[in-house]
Tab-separated table of C-alpha atoms in Angstrom:
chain	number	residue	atom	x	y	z
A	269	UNK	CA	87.976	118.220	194.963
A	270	UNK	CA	88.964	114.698	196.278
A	271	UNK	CA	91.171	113.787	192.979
A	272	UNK	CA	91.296	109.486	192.388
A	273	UNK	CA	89.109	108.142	195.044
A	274	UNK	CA	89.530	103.998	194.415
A	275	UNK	CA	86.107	103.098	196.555
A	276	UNK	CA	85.200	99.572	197.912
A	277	UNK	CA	81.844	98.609	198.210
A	278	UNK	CA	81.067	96.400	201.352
A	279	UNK	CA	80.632	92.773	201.297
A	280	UNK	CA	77.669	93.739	204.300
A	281	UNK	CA	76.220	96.660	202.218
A	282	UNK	CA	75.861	94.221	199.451
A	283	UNK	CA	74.121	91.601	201.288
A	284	UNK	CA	71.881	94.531	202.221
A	285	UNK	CA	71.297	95.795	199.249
A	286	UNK	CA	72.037	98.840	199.998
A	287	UNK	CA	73.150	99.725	196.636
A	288	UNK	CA	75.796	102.503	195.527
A	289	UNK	CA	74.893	105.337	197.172
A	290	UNK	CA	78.128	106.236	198.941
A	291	UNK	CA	79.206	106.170	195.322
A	292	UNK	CA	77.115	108.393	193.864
A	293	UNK	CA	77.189	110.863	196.820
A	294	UNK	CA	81.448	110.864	196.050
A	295	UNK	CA	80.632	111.052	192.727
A	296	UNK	CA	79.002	114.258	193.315
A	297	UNK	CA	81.714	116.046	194.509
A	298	UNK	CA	83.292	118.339	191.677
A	299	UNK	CA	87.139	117.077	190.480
A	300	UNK	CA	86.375	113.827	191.589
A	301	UNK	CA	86.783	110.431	190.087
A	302	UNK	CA	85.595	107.541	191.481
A	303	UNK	CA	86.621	103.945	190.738
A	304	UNK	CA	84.651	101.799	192.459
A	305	UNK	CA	85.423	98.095	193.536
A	306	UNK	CA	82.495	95.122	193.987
A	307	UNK	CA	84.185	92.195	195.262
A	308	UNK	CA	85.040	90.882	198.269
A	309	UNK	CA	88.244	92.089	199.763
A	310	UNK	CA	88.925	88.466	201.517
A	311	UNK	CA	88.683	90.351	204.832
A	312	UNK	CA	85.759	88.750	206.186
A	313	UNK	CA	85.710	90.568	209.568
A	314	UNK	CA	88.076	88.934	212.590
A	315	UNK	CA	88.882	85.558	209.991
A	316	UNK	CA	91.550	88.182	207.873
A	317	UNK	CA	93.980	89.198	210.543
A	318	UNK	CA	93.977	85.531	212.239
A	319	UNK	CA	97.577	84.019	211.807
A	320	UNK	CA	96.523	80.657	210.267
A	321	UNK	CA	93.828	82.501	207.328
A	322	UNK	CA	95.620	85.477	206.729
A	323	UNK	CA	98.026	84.460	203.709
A	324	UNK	CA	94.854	82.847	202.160
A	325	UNK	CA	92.527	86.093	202.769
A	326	UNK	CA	95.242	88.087	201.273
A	327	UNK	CA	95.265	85.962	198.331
A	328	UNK	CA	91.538	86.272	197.970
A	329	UNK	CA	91.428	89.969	198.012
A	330	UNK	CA	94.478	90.108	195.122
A	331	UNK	CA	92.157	90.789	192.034
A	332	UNK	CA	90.361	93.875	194.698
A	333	UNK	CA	93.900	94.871	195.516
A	334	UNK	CA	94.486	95.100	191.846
A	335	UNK	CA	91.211	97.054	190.713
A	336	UNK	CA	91.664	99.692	194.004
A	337	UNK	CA	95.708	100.071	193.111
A	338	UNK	CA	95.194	100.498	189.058
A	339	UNK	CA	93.374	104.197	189.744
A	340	UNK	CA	96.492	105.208	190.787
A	341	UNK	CA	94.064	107.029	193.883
A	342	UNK	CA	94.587	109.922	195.908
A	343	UNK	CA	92.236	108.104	198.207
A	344	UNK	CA	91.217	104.487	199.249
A	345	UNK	CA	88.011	104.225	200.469
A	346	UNK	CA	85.888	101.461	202.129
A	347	UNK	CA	82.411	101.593	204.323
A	348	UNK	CA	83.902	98.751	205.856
A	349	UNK	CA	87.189	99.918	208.107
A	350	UNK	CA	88.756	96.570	208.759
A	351	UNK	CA	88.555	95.953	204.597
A	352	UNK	CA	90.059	99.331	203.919
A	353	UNK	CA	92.830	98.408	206.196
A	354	UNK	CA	93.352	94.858	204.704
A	355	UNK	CA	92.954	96.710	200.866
A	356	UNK	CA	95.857	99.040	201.470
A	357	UNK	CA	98.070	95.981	202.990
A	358	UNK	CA	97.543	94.566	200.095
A	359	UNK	CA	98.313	97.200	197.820
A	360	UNK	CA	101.584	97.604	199.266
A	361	UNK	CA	102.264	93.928	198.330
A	362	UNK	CA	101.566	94.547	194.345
A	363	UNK	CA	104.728	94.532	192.730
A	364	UNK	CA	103.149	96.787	190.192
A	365	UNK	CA	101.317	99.062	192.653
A	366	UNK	CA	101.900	102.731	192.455
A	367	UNK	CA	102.938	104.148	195.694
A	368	UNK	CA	99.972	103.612	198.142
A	369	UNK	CA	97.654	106.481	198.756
A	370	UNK	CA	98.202	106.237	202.629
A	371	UNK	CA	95.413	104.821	205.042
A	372	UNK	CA	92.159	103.986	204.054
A	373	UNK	CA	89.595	107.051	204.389
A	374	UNK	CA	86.263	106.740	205.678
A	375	UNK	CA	83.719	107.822	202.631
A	376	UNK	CA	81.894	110.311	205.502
A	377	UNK	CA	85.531	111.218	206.393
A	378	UNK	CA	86.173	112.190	202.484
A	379	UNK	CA	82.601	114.384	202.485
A	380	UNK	CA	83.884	116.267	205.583
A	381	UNK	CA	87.537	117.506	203.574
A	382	UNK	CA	85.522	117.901	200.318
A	383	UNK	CA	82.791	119.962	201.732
A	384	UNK	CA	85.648	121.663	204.072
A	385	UNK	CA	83.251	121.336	207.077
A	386	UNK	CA	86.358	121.373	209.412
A	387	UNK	CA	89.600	120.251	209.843
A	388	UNK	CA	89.347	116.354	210.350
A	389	UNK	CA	93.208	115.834	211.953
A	390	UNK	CA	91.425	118.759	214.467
A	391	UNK	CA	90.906	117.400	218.456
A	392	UNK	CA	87.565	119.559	217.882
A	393	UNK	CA	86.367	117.231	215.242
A	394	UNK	CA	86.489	114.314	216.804
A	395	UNK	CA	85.507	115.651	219.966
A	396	UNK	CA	82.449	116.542	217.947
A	397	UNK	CA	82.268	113.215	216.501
A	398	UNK	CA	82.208	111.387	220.094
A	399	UNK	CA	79.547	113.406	220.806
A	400	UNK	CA	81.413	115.616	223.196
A	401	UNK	CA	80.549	118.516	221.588
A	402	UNK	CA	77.459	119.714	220.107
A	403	UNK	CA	76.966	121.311	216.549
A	404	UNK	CA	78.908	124.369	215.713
A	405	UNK	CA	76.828	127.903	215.879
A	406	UNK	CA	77.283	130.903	213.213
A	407	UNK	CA	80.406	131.322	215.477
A	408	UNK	CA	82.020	128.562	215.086
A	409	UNK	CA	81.713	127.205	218.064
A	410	UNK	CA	79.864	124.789	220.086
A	411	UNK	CA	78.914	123.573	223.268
A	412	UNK	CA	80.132	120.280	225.558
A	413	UNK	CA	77.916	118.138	227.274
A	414	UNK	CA	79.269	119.729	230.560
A	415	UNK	CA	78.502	123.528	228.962
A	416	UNK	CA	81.783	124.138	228.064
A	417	UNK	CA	82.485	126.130	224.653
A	418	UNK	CA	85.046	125.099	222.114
A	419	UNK	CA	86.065	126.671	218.985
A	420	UNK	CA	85.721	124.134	215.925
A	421	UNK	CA	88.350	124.559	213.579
């Protein structure tokens, strides 16, 4: 159960036409409702977070900061990390936003707590996701690239 998950589709998963799959997939997930932005966030990669376009990009992603903040969302969510980032700046900025939901969440991040595949704050899951560790056995645990065994929380 993920609660309000505000989800921002991806200017490059547009372009792609990839579709909404990551929003059907979160969709999926029992005590979940998704509200899910199209629209460019005004991020537009590296041109966002330089000093003489940010005020502008900001201004650009208002009407996304506005659809993502009026869920009132447990979660923010973005394929795109750099956008997520840039939609819960601007959040904070509404006068009328509720209180932010905290850091933008990875969709793959919010199938790992729904599913309760592991702890994702755990060292072992991101050693796992580095690729230091291999997949977890029956045991729960799972072997290093050098042989060594951890324990995956």
């Amino acid at each position: 159960e993920l609660g309000n998950v505000s989800y921002h589709i991806a200017c490059h998963l547009r372009v792609q036409n990839v579709g909404q799959k990551t929003r059907e997939v979160l969709q999926m997930v029992p005590g979940t409702q998704v509200n899910t932005v199209e629209r460019c966030s005004g991020h537009a990669g590296t041109w966002g977070v330089k000093k003489e376009f940010h005020e502008i990009s900001m201004k650009i992603g208002r009407p996304v900061f506005r659809q993502m903040a009026e869920a009132s969302p447990d979660y923010v969510s973005s394929d795109c990390q750099l956008s997520g980032h840039h939609i819960v700046q601007g959040m904070e900025l509404l006068d009328s936003a509720p209180t932010a939901a905290g850091p933008a969440i990875h969709p793959i991040e919010l199938f790992a707590r729904a599913a309760s595949l592991c702890d994702v704050e755990s060292r072992e899951f991101w050693s796992f996701v580095r690729g230091d560790a291999g997949p977890a056995d029956a045991a729960g645990t799972a072997s290093t690239n050098d042989g060594a065994v951890v324990e995956i929380a």
